[in-house]
mmCIF file of C-alpha atoms in Angstrom:
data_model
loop_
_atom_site.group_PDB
_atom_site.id
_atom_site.type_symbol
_atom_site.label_atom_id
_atom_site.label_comp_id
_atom_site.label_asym_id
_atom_site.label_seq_id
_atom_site.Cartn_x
_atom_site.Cartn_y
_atom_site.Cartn_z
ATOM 1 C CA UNK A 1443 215.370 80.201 76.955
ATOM 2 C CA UNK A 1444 214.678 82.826 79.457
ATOM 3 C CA UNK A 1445 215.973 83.102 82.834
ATOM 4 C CA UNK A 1446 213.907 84.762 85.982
ATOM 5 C CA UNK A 1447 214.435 84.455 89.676
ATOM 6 C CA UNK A 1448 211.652 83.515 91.813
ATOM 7 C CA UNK A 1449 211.169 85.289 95.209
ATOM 8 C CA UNK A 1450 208.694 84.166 98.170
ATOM 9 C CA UNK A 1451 206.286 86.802 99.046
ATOM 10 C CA UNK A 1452 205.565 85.545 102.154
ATOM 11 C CA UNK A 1453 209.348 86.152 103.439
ATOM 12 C CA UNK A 1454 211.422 87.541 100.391
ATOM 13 C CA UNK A 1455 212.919 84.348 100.391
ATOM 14 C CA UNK A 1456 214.868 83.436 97.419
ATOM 15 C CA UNK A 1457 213.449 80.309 95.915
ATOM 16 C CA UNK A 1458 215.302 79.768 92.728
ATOM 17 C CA UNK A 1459 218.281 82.106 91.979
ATOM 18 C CA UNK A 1460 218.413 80.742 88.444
ATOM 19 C CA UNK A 1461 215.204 79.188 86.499
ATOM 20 C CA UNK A 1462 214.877 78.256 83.344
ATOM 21 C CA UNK A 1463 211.999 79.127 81.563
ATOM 22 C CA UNK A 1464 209.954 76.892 79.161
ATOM 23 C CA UNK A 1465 207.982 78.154 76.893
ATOM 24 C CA UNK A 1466 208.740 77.435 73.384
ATOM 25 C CA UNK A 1467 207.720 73.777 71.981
ATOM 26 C CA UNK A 1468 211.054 72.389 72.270
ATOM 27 C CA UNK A 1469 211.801 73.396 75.872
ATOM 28 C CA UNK A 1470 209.233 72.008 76.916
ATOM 29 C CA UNK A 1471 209.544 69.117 74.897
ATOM 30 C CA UNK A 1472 213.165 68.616 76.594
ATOM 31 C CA UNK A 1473 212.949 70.055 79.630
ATOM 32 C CA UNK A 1474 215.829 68.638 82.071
ATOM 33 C CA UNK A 1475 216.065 65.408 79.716
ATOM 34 C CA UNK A 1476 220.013 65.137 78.918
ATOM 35 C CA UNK A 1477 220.824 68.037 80.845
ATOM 36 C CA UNK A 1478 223.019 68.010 84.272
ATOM 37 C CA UNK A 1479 221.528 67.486 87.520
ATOM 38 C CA UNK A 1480 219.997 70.957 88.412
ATOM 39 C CA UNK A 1481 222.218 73.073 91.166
ATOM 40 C CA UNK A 1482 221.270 74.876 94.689
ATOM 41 C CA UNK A 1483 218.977 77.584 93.304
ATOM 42 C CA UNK A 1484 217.953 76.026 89.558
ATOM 43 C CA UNK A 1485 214.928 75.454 88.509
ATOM 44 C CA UNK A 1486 212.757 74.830 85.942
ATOM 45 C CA UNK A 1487 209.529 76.629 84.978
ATOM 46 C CA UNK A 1488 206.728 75.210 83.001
ATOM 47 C CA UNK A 1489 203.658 77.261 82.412
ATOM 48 C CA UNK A 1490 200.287 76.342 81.475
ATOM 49 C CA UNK A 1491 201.049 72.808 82.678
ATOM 50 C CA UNK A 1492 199.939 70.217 85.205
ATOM 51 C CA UNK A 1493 201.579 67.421 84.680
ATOM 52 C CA UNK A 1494 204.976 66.093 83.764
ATOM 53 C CA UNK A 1495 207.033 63.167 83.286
ATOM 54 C CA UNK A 1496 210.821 61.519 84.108
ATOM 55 C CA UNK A 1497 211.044 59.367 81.143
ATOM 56 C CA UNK A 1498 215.046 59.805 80.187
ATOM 57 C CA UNK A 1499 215.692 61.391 83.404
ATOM 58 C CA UNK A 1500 218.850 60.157 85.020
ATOM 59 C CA UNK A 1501 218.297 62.184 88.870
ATOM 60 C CA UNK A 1502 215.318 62.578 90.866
ATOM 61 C CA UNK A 1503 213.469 65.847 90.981
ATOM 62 C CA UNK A 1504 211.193 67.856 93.199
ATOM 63 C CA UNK A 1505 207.729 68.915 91.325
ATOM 64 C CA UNK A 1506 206.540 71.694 92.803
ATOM 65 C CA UNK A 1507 202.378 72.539 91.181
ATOM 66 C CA UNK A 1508 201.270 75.948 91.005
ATOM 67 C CA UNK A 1509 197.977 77.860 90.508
ATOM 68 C CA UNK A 1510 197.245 81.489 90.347
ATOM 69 C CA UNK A 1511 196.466 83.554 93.354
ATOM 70 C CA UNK A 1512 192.554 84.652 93.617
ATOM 71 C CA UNK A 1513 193.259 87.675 95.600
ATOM 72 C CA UNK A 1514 196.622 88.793 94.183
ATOM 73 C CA UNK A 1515 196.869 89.286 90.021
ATOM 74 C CA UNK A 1516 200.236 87.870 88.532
ATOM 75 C CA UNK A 1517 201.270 85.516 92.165
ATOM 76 C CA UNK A 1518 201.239 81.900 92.060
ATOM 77 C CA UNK A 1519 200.441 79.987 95.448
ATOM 78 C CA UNK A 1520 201.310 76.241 95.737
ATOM 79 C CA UNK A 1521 198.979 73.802 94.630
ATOM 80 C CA UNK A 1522 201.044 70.863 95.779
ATOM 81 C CA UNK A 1523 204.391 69.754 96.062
ATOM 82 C CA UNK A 1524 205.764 65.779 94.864
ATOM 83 C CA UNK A 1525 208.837 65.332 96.559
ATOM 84 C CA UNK A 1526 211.886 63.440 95.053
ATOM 85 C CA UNK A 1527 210.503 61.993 92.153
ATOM 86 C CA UNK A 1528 212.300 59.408 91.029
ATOM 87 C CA UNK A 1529 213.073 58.572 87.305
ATOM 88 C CA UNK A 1530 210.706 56.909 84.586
ATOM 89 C CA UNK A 1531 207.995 57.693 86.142
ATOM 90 C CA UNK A 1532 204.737 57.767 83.316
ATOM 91 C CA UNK A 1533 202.740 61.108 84.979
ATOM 92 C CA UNK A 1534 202.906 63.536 88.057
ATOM 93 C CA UNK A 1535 199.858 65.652 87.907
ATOM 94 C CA UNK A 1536 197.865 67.983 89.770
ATOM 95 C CA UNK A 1537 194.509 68.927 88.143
ATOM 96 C CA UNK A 1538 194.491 72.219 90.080
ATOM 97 C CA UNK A 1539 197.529 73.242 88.879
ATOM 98 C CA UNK A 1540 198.370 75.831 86.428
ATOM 99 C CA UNK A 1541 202.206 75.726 86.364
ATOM 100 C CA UNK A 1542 204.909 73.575 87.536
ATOM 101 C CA UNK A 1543 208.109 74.267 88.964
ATOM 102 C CA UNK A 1544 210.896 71.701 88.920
ATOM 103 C CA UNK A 1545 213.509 71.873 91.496
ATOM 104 C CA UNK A 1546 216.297 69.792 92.753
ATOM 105 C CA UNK A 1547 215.731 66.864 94.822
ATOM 106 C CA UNK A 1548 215.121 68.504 98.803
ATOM 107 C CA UNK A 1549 215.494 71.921 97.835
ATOM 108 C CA UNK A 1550 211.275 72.421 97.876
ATOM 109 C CA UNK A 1551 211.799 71.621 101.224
ATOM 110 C CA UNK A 1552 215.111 73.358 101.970
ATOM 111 C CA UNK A 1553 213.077 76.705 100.708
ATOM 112 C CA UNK A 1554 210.163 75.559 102.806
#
């Protein structure tokens, strides 16, 4: 699994220090299930998605939905954010979205 860091443009803000990305099958088939709560500055990045799920999830999460910029090539802008998702829940979606980003519970608001 790679690891990238994920930067605001609009104030060079650090938004994740540390996320993991998921791309292969199984990653994405496991994403955070049986894995510790995610840290200040983890994250988890799903592309080509638009939905997820908690099923097996022991913490809440933030979902943060992302589509691709019109005016900028290779920047994502926020579709919509679902804060503190709880556990066992069936589907979080955002048709509009083209990516999702999962973050610790407050910390899509902590990076604004």
């Amino acid at each position: 699994m790679r690891i990238i860091r994920i930067i605001s443009l609009k104030n060079q803000t650090v938004i994740s220090e540390k996320c993991f990305e998921a791309v292969c099958f199984l990653d994405r088939l496991r994403g955070l299930i049986g894995r510790p709560a995610l840290q200040a500055g983890e994250s988890m990045w799903f592309p080509k998605c638009s939905s997820i799920h908690t099923f097996w999830m022991s913490y809440a999460i933030d979902v943060v939905f992302l589509r691709p910029s019109q005016a900028r090539p290779g920047v994502w802008t926020v579709s919509s954010v679902r804060s503190d998702v709880r556990p066992w829940n069936p589907m979080v979606r955002d048709g509009g979205a083209s990516a999702v980003l999962e973050m610790a519970a407050g910390a899509a608001q902590d990076r604004g």
